[in-house]
mmCIF file of N, CA and C in Angstrom:
data_model
loop_
_atom_site.group_PDB
_atom_site.id
_atom_site.type_symbol
_atom_site.label_atom_id
_atom_site.label_comp_id
_atom_site.label_asym_id
_atom_site.label_seq_id
_atom_site.Cartn_x
_atom_site.Cartn_y
_atom_site.Cartn_z
ATOM 1 N N MET A 14 -11.314 -12.442 14.290
ATOM 2 C CA MET A 14 -10.794 -13.504 13.438
ATOM 3 C C MET A 14 -9.885 -13.047 12.382
ATOM 4 N N SER A 15 -8.654 -13.522 12.344
ATOM 5 C CA SER A 15 -7.698 -13.036 11.445
ATOM 6 C C SER A 15 -7.685 -13.916 10.132
ATOM 7 N N THR A 16 -7.771 -13.263 9.029
ATOM 8 C CA THR A 16 -7.774 -13.974 7.757
ATOM 9 C C THR A 16 -6.632 -13.399 6.967
ATOM 10 N N THR A 17 -5.657 -14.211 6.630
ATOM 11 C CA THR A 17 -4.484 -13.804 5.773
ATOM 12 C C THR A 17 -4.726 -14.487 4.429
ATOM 13 N N VAL A 18 -4.638 -13.673 3.380
ATOM 14 C CA VAL A 18 -4.810 -14.126 2.013
ATOM 15 C C VAL A 18 -3.502 -14.300 1.355
ATOM 16 N N ASP A 19 -3.365 -15.433 0.645
ATOM 17 C CA ASP A 19 -2.082 -15.721 -0.070
ATOM 18 C C ASP A 19 -1.741 -14.596 -0.992
ATOM 19 N N THR A 20 -0.432 -14.364 -1.192
ATOM 20 C CA THR A 20 0.078 -13.333 -2.023
ATOM 21 C C THR A 20 -0.425 -13.386 -3.481
ATOM 22 N N ALA A 21 -0.690 -14.615 -3.927
ATOM 23 C CA ALA A 21 -1.160 -14.761 -5.315
ATOM 24 C C ALA A 21 -2.485 -14.081 -5.530
ATOM 25 N N PHE A 22 -3.278 -13.870 -4.479
ATOM 26 C CA PHE A 22 -4.540 -13.237 -4.579
ATOM 27 C C PHE A 22 -4.530 -11.762 -4.099
ATOM 28 N N ALA A 23 -3.338 -11.234 -3.785
ATOM 29 C CA ALA A 23 -3.249 -9.896 -3.225
ATOM 30 C C ALA A 23 -3.620 -8.900 -4.382
ATOM 31 N N PRO A 24 -4.324 -7.888 -4.051
ATOM 32 C CA PRO A 24 -4.760 -6.931 -5.127
ATOM 33 C C PRO A 24 -3.642 -6.005 -5.572
ATOM 34 N N VAL A 25 -2.568 -5.837 -4.771
ATOM 35 C CA VAL A 25 -1.473 -4.966 -5.197
ATOM 36 C C VAL A 25 -0.135 -5.753 -5.131
ATOM 37 N N THR A 26 0.852 -5.090 -5.844
ATOM 38 C CA THR A 26 2.211 -5.686 -5.779
ATOM 39 C C THR A 26 3.113 -4.556 -5.505
ATOM 40 N N PHE A 27 4.368 -4.903 -5.040
ATOM 41 C CA PHE A 27 5.411 -3.901 -4.792
ATOM 42 C C PHE A 27 6.545 -4.213 -5.747
ATOM 43 N N SER A 28 7.122 -3.099 -6.286
ATOM 44 C CA SER A 28 8.358 -3.222 -7.082
ATOM 45 C C SER A 28 9.441 -3.647 -6.075
ATOM 46 N N GLU A 29 10.608 -4.114 -6.557
ATOM 47 C CA GLU A 29 11.720 -4.478 -5.689
ATOM 48 C C GLU A 29 12.182 -3.234 -4.861
ATOM 49 N N GLY A 30 12.162 -2.113 -5.474
ATOM 50 C CA GLY A 30 12.613 -0.876 -4.821
ATOM 51 C C GLY A 30 11.620 -0.496 -3.682
ATOM 52 N N ALA A 31 10.345 -0.588 -3.979
ATOM 53 C CA ALA A 31 9.344 -0.248 -2.914
ATOM 54 C C ALA A 31 9.421 -1.223 -1.718
ATOM 55 N N ALA A 32 9.548 -2.495 -2.012
ATOM 56 C CA ALA A 32 9.641 -3.475 -0.929
ATOM 57 C C ALA A 32 10.901 -3.135 -0.003
ATOM 58 N N LYS A 33 11.993 -2.867 -0.710
ATOM 59 C CA LYS A 33 13.247 -2.595 0.035
ATOM 60 C C LYS A 33 13.046 -1.321 0.848
ATOM 61 N N GLU A 34 12.422 -0.297 0.339
ATOM 62 C CA GLU A 34 12.216 0.957 1.046
ATOM 63 C C GLU A 34 11.248 0.750 2.175
ATOM 64 N N LEU A 35 10.256 -0.067 2.026
ATOM 65 C CA LEU A 35 9.273 -0.378 3.118
ATOM 66 C C LEU A 35 9.969 -1.124 4.301
ATOM 67 N N TYR A 36 10.816 -2.069 3.984
ATOM 68 C CA TYR A 36 11.564 -2.801 5.000
ATOM 69 C C TYR A 36 12.430 -1.786 5.739
ATOM 70 N N LYS A 37 13.107 -0.939 5.017
ATOM 71 C CA LYS A 37 13.946 0.087 5.623
ATOM 72 C C LYS A 37 13.265 1.030 6.506
ATOM 73 N N LEU A 38 12.050 1.549 6.088
ATOM 74 C CA LEU A 38 11.274 2.429 6.949
ATOM 75 C C LEU A 38 10.789 1.706 8.166
ATOM 76 N N LYS A 39 10.347 0.467 8.075
ATOM 77 C CA LYS A 39 9.817 -0.282 9.218
ATOM 78 C C LYS A 39 10.956 -0.457 10.255
ATOM 79 N N ASP A 40 12.187 -0.786 9.743
ATOM 80 C CA ASP A 40 13.283 -0.941 10.671
ATOM 81 C C ASP A 40 13.758 0.371 11.299
ATOM 82 N N GLN A 41 13.875 1.500 10.527
ATOM 83 C CA GLN A 41 14.295 2.753 11.018
ATOM 84 C C GLN A 41 13.336 3.307 12.006
ATOM 85 N N GLN A 42 11.981 3.179 11.843
ATOM 86 C CA GLN A 42 11.018 3.620 12.716
ATOM 87 C C GLN A 42 10.657 2.716 13.861
ATOM 88 N N GLU A 43 11.342 1.544 13.901
ATOM 89 C CA GLU A 43 11.118 0.519 14.888
ATOM 90 C C GLU A 43 9.626 0.193 15.015
ATOM 91 N N ILE A 44 9.002 -0.122 13.905
ATOM 92 C CA ILE A 44 7.611 -0.463 13.922
ATOM 93 C C ILE A 44 7.488 -1.937 14.229
ATOM 94 N N GLY A 45 6.631 -2.176 15.285
ATOM 95 C CA GLY A 45 6.402 -3.575 15.784
ATOM 96 C C GLY A 45 5.677 -4.472 14.854
ATOM 97 N N ASP A 46 5.760 -5.759 15.185
ATOM 98 C CA ASP A 46 5.057 -6.822 14.346
ATOM 99 C C ASP A 46 3.595 -6.810 14.392
ATOM 100 N N ASP A 47 3.022 -6.024 15.349
ATOM 101 C CA ASP A 47 1.571 -5.986 15.427
ATOM 102 C C ASP A 47 1.043 -4.928 14.439
ATOM 103 N N TYR A 48 1.941 -4.208 13.676
ATOM 104 C CA TYR A 48 1.586 -3.252 12.655
ATOM 105 C C TYR A 48 1.823 -3.888 11.316
ATOM 106 N N GLY A 49 1.081 -3.327 10.347
ATOM 107 C CA GLY A 49 1.239 -3.789 8.958
ATOM 108 C C GLY A 49 1.137 -2.503 8.111
ATOM 109 N N LEU A 50 1.336 -2.663 6.855
ATOM 110 C CA LEU A 50 1.190 -1.579 5.936
ATOM 111 C C LEU A 50 -0.190 -1.387 5.453
ATOM 112 N N ARG A 51 -0.831 -0.235 5.719
ATOM 113 C CA ARG A 51 -2.187 -0.007 5.254
ATOM 114 C C ARG A 51 -2.122 0.628 3.830
ATOM 115 N N VAL A 52 -2.803 -0.049 2.969
ATOM 116 C CA VAL A 52 -2.906 0.404 1.574
ATOM 117 C C VAL A 52 -4.433 0.624 1.298
ATOM 118 N N GLY A 53 -4.828 1.855 0.852
ATOM 119 C CA GLY A 53 -6.194 2.087 0.607
ATOM 120 C C GLY A 53 -6.438 3.400 -0.119
ATOM 121 N N VAL A 54 -7.669 3.855 -0.100
ATOM 122 C CA VAL A 54 -8.056 5.070 -0.738
ATOM 123 C C VAL A 54 -8.951 5.883 0.168
ATOM 124 N N GLU A 55 -8.984 7.240 -0.085
ATOM 125 C CA GLU A 55 -9.886 8.108 0.633
ATOM 126 C C GLU A 55 -10.336 9.193 -0.322
ATOM 127 N N GLY A 56 -11.531 9.737 -0.109
ATOM 128 C CA GLY A 56 -12.004 10.737 -0.923
ATOM 129 C C GLY A 56 -11.089 12.063 -0.723
ATOM 130 N N GLY A 57 -10.920 12.827 -1.829
ATOM 131 C CA GLY A 57 -10.165 14.057 -1.705
ATOM 132 C C GLY A 57 -9.165 14.181 -2.844
ATOM 133 N N GLY A 58 -8.303 15.168 -2.722
ATOM 134 C CA GLY A 58 -7.292 15.345 -3.760
ATOM 135 C C GLY A 58 -7.876 16.019 -4.978
ATOM 136 N N CYS A 59 -7.055 16.481 -5.873
ATOM 137 C CA CYS A 59 -7.444 17.227 -7.072
ATOM 138 C C CYS A 59 -8.118 16.354 -8.073
ATOM 139 N N ALA A 60 -7.976 15.002 -8.043
ATOM 140 C CA ALA A 60 -8.591 14.121 -8.996
ATOM 141 C C ALA A 60 -9.749 13.332 -8.406
ATOM 142 N N GLY A 61 -10.017 13.486 -7.128
ATOM 143 C CA GLY A 61 -11.145 12.869 -6.506
ATOM 144 C C GLY A 61 -10.923 11.850 -5.442
ATOM 145 N N MET A 62 -9.822 11.138 -5.515
ATOM 146 C CA MET A 62 -9.431 10.084 -4.520
ATOM 147 C C MET A 62 -7.947 10.185 -4.245
ATOM 148 N N ASN A 63 -7.527 9.966 -2.989
ATOM 149 C CA ASN A 63 -6.131 9.910 -2.608
ATOM 150 C C ASN A 63 -5.736 8.559 -2.184
ATOM 151 N N TYR A 64 -4.526 8.170 -2.424
ATOM 152 C CA TYR A 64 -4.025 6.860 -1.945
ATOM 153 C C TYR A 64 -3.644 6.982 -0.459
ATOM 154 N N ILE A 65 -3.810 5.931 0.250
ATOM 155 C CA ILE A 65 -3.387 5.806 1.618
ATOM 156 C C ILE A 65 -2.337 4.842 1.639
ATOM 157 N N LEU A 66 -1.157 5.151 2.250
ATOM 158 C CA LEU A 66 0.003 4.250 2.446
ATOM 159 C C LEU A 66 0.694 4.616 3.656
ATOM 160 N N GLY A 67 0.672 3.714 4.715
ATOM 161 C CA GLY A 67 1.305 3.967 5.966
ATOM 162 C C GLY A 67 1.159 2.800 6.878
ATOM 163 N N PHE A 68 1.973 2.693 7.907
ATOM 164 C CA PHE A 68 1.909 1.628 8.870
ATOM 165 C C PHE A 68 0.841 1.908 9.841
ATOM 166 N N ASP A 69 0.068 0.862 10.128
ATOM 167 C CA ASP A 69 -1.123 0.958 10.959
ATOM 168 C C ASP A 69 -1.446 -0.401 11.584
ATOM 169 N N GLN A 70 -2.365 -0.444 12.558
ATOM 170 C CA GLN A 70 -2.859 -1.684 13.075
ATOM 171 C C GLN A 70 -4.107 -2.149 12.309
ATOM 172 N N ARG A 71 -4.324 -3.404 12.373
ATOM 173 C CA ARG A 71 -5.535 -3.984 11.707
ATOM 174 C C ARG A 71 -6.831 -3.414 12.310
ATOM 175 N N LYS A 72 -7.791 -3.119 11.383
ATOM 176 C CA LYS A 72 -9.026 -2.586 11.811
ATOM 177 C C LYS A 72 -10.198 -3.482 11.357
ATOM 178 N N GLU A 73 -11.356 -3.278 11.895
ATOM 179 C CA GLU A 73 -12.580 -4.004 11.500
ATOM 180 C C GLU A 73 -12.773 -3.775 9.985
ATOM 181 N N GLY A 74 -13.101 -4.867 9.200
ATOM 182 C CA GLY A 74 -13.312 -4.749 7.766
ATOM 183 C C GLY A 74 -12.090 -4.945 6.974
ATOM 184 N N ASP A 75 -10.873 -5.058 7.600
ATOM 185 C CA ASP A 75 -9.619 -5.210 6.915
ATOM 186 C C ASP A 75 -9.479 -6.646 6.405
ATOM 187 N N GLN A 76 -8.861 -6.813 5.269
ATOM 188 C CA GLN A 76 -8.312 -8.070 4.846
ATOM 189 C C GLN A 76 -6.814 -7.980 4.967
ATOM 190 N N GLU A 77 -6.165 -9.080 5.329
ATOM 191 C CA GLU A 77 -4.720 -9.076 5.496
ATOM 192 C C GLU A 77 -4.047 -9.892 4.398
ATOM 193 N N PHE A 78 -2.933 -9.359 3.843
ATOM 194 C CA PHE A 78 -2.196 -10.020 2.860
ATOM 195 C C PHE A 78 -0.728 -10.084 3.246
ATOM 196 N N GLN A 79 -0.028 -11.067 2.742
ATOM 197 C CA GLN A 79 1.475 -11.100 2.830
ATOM 198 C C GLN A 79 2.004 -10.888 1.445
ATOM 199 N N ILE A 80 2.592 -9.746 1.221
ATOM 200 C CA ILE A 80 3.104 -9.385 -0.053
ATOM 201 C C ILE A 80 4.641 -9.090 0.087
ATOM 202 N N ASP A 81 5.445 -9.959 -0.558
ATOM 203 C CA ASP A 81 6.893 -9.891 -0.451
ATOM 204 C C ASP A 81 7.375 -9.828 0.974
ATOM 205 N N GLY A 82 6.707 -10.667 1.819
ATOM 206 C CA GLY A 82 7.041 -10.705 3.227
ATOM 207 C C GLY A 82 6.576 -9.500 4.088
ATOM 208 N N ILE A 83 5.812 -8.620 3.476
ATOM 209 C CA ILE A 83 5.275 -7.474 4.189
ATOM 210 C C ILE A 83 3.824 -7.691 4.595
ATOM 211 N N ARG A 84 3.471 -7.501 5.780
ATOM 212 C CA ARG A 84 2.074 -7.645 6.264
ATOM 213 C C ARG A 84 1.377 -6.426 5.714
ATOM 214 N N VAL A 85 0.266 -6.638 4.990
ATOM 215 C CA VAL A 85 -0.550 -5.549 4.356
ATOM 216 C C VAL A 85 -1.979 -5.646 4.783
ATOM 217 N N PHE A 86 -2.526 -4.498 5.254
ATOM 218 C CA PHE A 86 -3.958 -4.474 5.554
ATOM 219 C C PHE A 86 -4.618 -3.572 4.496
ATOM 220 N N MET A 87 -5.845 -4.031 4.109
ATOM 221 C CA MET A 87 -6.672 -3.272 3.165
ATOM 222 C C MET A 87 -8.079 -3.503 3.413
ATOM 223 N N ASN A 88 -8.826 -2.451 3.522
ATOM 224 C CA ASN A 88 -10.282 -2.544 3.683
ATOM 225 C C ASN A 88 -10.856 -3.193 2.430
ATOM 226 N N LYS A 89 -11.736 -4.151 2.579
ATOM 227 C CA LYS A 89 -12.332 -4.883 1.401
ATOM 228 C C LYS A 89 -12.914 -3.925 0.360
ATOM 229 N N ALA A 90 -13.557 -2.903 0.836
ATOM 230 C CA ALA A 90 -14.273 -1.944 -0.106
ATOM 231 C C ALA A 90 -13.270 -1.179 -0.994
ATOM 232 N N HIS A 91 -11.989 -1.138 -0.579
ATOM 233 C CA HIS A 91 -10.972 -0.389 -1.361
ATOM 234 C C HIS A 91 -10.362 -1.199 -2.512
ATOM 235 N N GLN A 92 -10.543 -2.547 -2.419
ATOM 236 C CA GLN A 92 -9.932 -3.409 -3.418
ATOM 237 C C GLN A 92 -10.336 -3.176 -4.801
ATOM 238 N N MET A 93 -11.659 -2.789 -5.045
ATOM 239 C CA MET A 93 -12.157 -2.555 -6.370
ATOM 240 C C MET A 93 -11.382 -1.398 -7.086
ATOM 241 N N TYR A 94 -10.847 -0.434 -6.244
ATOM 242 C CA TYR A 94 -10.106 0.765 -6.778
ATOM 243 C C TYR A 94 -8.624 0.403 -7.011
ATOM 244 N N LEU A 95 -8.148 -0.626 -6.289
ATOM 245 C CA LEU A 95 -6.707 -0.848 -6.268
ATOM 246 C C LEU A 95 -6.260 -2.171 -6.933
ATOM 247 N N MET A 96 -7.197 -2.984 -7.374
ATOM 248 C CA MET A 96 -6.892 -4.270 -7.949
ATOM 249 C C MET A 96 -5.936 -4.145 -9.138
ATOM 250 N N GLY A 97 -4.843 -4.851 -9.083
ATOM 251 C CA GLY A 97 -3.770 -4.757 -10.114
ATOM 252 C C GLY A 97 -2.745 -3.666 -9.970
ATOM 253 N N MET A 98 -2.887 -2.875 -8.915
ATOM 254 C CA MET A 98 -1.952 -1.699 -8.781
ATOM 255 C C MET A 98 -0.580 -2.150 -8.344
ATOM 256 N N MET A 99 0.441 -1.483 -8.823
ATOM 257 C CA MET A 99 1.785 -1.747 -8.375
ATOM 258 C C MET A 99 2.298 -0.494 -7.670
ATOM 259 N N ILE A 100 2.867 -0.641 -6.499
ATOM 260 C CA ILE A 100 3.507 0.467 -5.751
ATOM 261 C C ILE A 100 5.012 0.392 -5.977
ATOM 262 N N ASP A 101 5.516 1.510 -6.459
ATOM 263 C CA ASP A 101 6.933 1.595 -6.789
ATOM 264 C C ASP A 101 7.635 2.630 -5.935
ATOM 265 N N TRP A 102 8.935 2.669 -5.936
ATOM 266 C CA TRP A 102 9.772 3.647 -5.172
ATOM 267 C C TRP A 102 10.632 4.338 -6.214
ATOM 268 N N GLN A 103 10.548 5.664 -6.193
ATOM 269 C CA GLN A 103 11.438 6.419 -7.123
ATOM 270 C C GLN A 103 12.466 7.120 -6.227
ATOM 271 N N ASP A 104 13.676 7.086 -6.608
ATOM 272 C CA ASP A 104 14.767 7.662 -5.938
ATOM 273 C C ASP A 104 15.756 8.429 -6.807
ATOM 274 N N GLY A 105 15.110 9.337 -7.578
ATOM 275 C CA GLY A 105 15.907 10.068 -8.586
ATOM 276 C C GLY A 105 16.092 11.559 -8.175
ATOM 277 N N LEU A 106 16.694 12.266 -9.064
ATOM 278 C CA LEU A 106 16.903 13.703 -8.865
ATOM 279 C C LEU A 106 15.658 14.474 -8.960
ATOM 280 N N ASN A 107 14.735 14.104 -9.894
ATOM 281 C CA ASN A 107 13.504 14.839 -10.115
ATOM 282 C C ASN A 107 12.330 14.454 -9.204
ATOM 283 N N SER A 108 12.386 13.221 -8.690
ATOM 284 C CA SER A 108 11.329 12.754 -7.861
ATOM 285 C C SER A 108 11.804 11.727 -6.877
ATOM 286 N N ARG A 109 11.296 11.732 -5.664
ATOM 287 C CA ARG A 109 11.643 10.766 -4.672
ATOM 288 C C ARG A 109 10.389 10.467 -3.887
ATOM 289 N N GLY A 110 10.072 9.155 -3.755
ATOM 290 C CA GLY A 110 8.979 8.752 -2.978
ATOM 291 C C GLY A 110 8.210 7.584 -3.674
ATOM 292 N N PHE A 111 7.121 7.204 -3.110
ATOM 293 C CA PHE A 111 6.278 6.069 -3.619
ATOM 294 C C PHE A 111 5.486 6.546 -4.702
ATOM 295 N N THR A 112 5.333 5.749 -5.712
ATOM 296 C CA THR A 112 4.423 6.098 -6.841
ATOM 297 C C THR A 112 3.487 4.921 -7.022
ATOM 298 N N PHE A 113 2.349 5.199 -7.673
ATOM 299 C CA PHE A 113 1.284 4.217 -7.758
ATOM 300 C C PHE A 113 0.933 4.088 -9.260
ATOM 301 N N VAL A 114 1.064 2.825 -9.715
ATOM 302 C CA VAL A 114 0.707 2.506 -11.134
ATOM 303 C C VAL A 114 -0.506 1.732 -11.035
ATOM 304 N N ASN A 115 -1.660 2.398 -11.263
ATOM 305 C CA ASN A 115 -3.006 1.916 -11.046
ATOM 306 C C ASN A 115 -3.788 1.764 -12.348
ATOM 307 N N PRO A 116 -4.034 0.484 -12.827
ATOM 308 C CA PRO A 116 -4.736 0.313 -14.120
ATOM 309 C C PRO A 116 -6.223 0.748 -14.037
ATOM 310 N N ASN A 117 -6.746 0.950 -12.803
ATOM 311 C CA ASN A 117 -8.128 1.344 -12.644
ATOM 312 C C ASN A 117 -8.333 2.845 -12.683
ATOM 313 N N ALA A 118 -7.247 3.609 -12.640
ATOM 314 C CA ALA A 118 -7.404 5.094 -12.658
ATOM 315 C C ALA A 118 -7.659 5.527 -14.049
ATOM 316 N N THR A 119 -8.803 6.318 -14.146
ATOM 317 C CA THR A 119 -9.080 6.906 -15.533
ATOM 318 C C THR A 119 -8.377 8.221 -15.663
ATOM 319 N N SER A 120 -8.013 8.881 -14.583
ATOM 320 C CA SER A 120 -7.193 10.057 -14.702
ATOM 321 C C SER A 120 -6.417 10.201 -13.373
ATOM 322 N N THR A 121 -5.252 10.880 -13.441
ATOM 323 C CA THR A 121 -4.452 11.131 -12.266
ATOM 324 C C THR A 121 -4.060 12.621 -12.290
ATOM 325 N N CYS A 122 -3.631 13.102 -11.098
ATOM 326 C CA CYS A 122 -3.214 14.483 -11.045
ATOM 327 C C CYS A 122 -1.673 14.540 -11.174
ATOM 328 N N GLY A 123 -1.176 15.697 -11.227
ATOM 329 C CA GLY A 123 0.277 15.876 -11.471
ATOM 330 C C GLY A 123 1.129 15.370 -10.313
ATOM 331 N N CYS A 124 0.604 15.391 -9.114
ATOM 332 C CA CYS A 124 1.377 14.945 -7.873
ATOM 333 C C CYS A 124 1.474 13.412 -7.880
ATOM 334 N N GLY A 125 0.606 12.691 -8.531
ATOM 335 C CA GLY A 125 0.658 11.230 -8.575
ATOM 336 C C GLY A 125 0.032 10.502 -7.379
ATOM 337 N N THR A 126 -0.448 11.284 -6.399
ATOM 338 C CA THR A 126 -1.118 10.695 -5.281
ATOM 339 C C THR A 126 -2.708 10.757 -5.296
ATOM 340 N N SER A 127 -3.197 11.302 -6.327
ATOM 341 C CA SER A 127 -4.619 11.471 -6.449
ATOM 342 C C SER A 127 -5.102 10.957 -7.805
ATOM 343 N N PHE A 128 -6.276 10.331 -7.874
ATOM 344 C CA PHE A 128 -6.748 9.725 -9.039
ATOM 345 C C PHE A 128 -8.259 9.651 -9.060
ATOM 346 N N SER A 129 -8.888 9.390 -10.263
ATOM 347 C CA SER A 129 -10.245 9.133 -10.299
ATOM 348 C C SER A 129 -10.465 7.787 -11.022
ATOM 349 N N ALA A 130 -11.541 7.107 -10.701
ATOM 350 C CA ALA A 130 -11.744 5.778 -11.224
ATOM 351 C C ALA A 130 -13.058 5.797 -12.070
#
């Protein structure tokens, strides 16, 4: 059973740059409509938890969101760690890639992909 939740209730948001880059990646890699962007967390990293960000198919326990026209999958258990997070895209001389602005993180590591809550 597919449940799509309105964007207003989505736990994460994308900056304009992140949304643009995600559309670009999906198009360049010819990712089909049966895939969505998986946003989540996993144990590991220097601060205790790593962010998950990548295109994937829907799995058991996922909730689906439409955020800025992007199909997003997130395991319900991960929402408490990610609620209110903004995913941004940096394209500068010193850094290039997705960054995570997470109000739930009590500490982050230098690489920006690991945090503790």
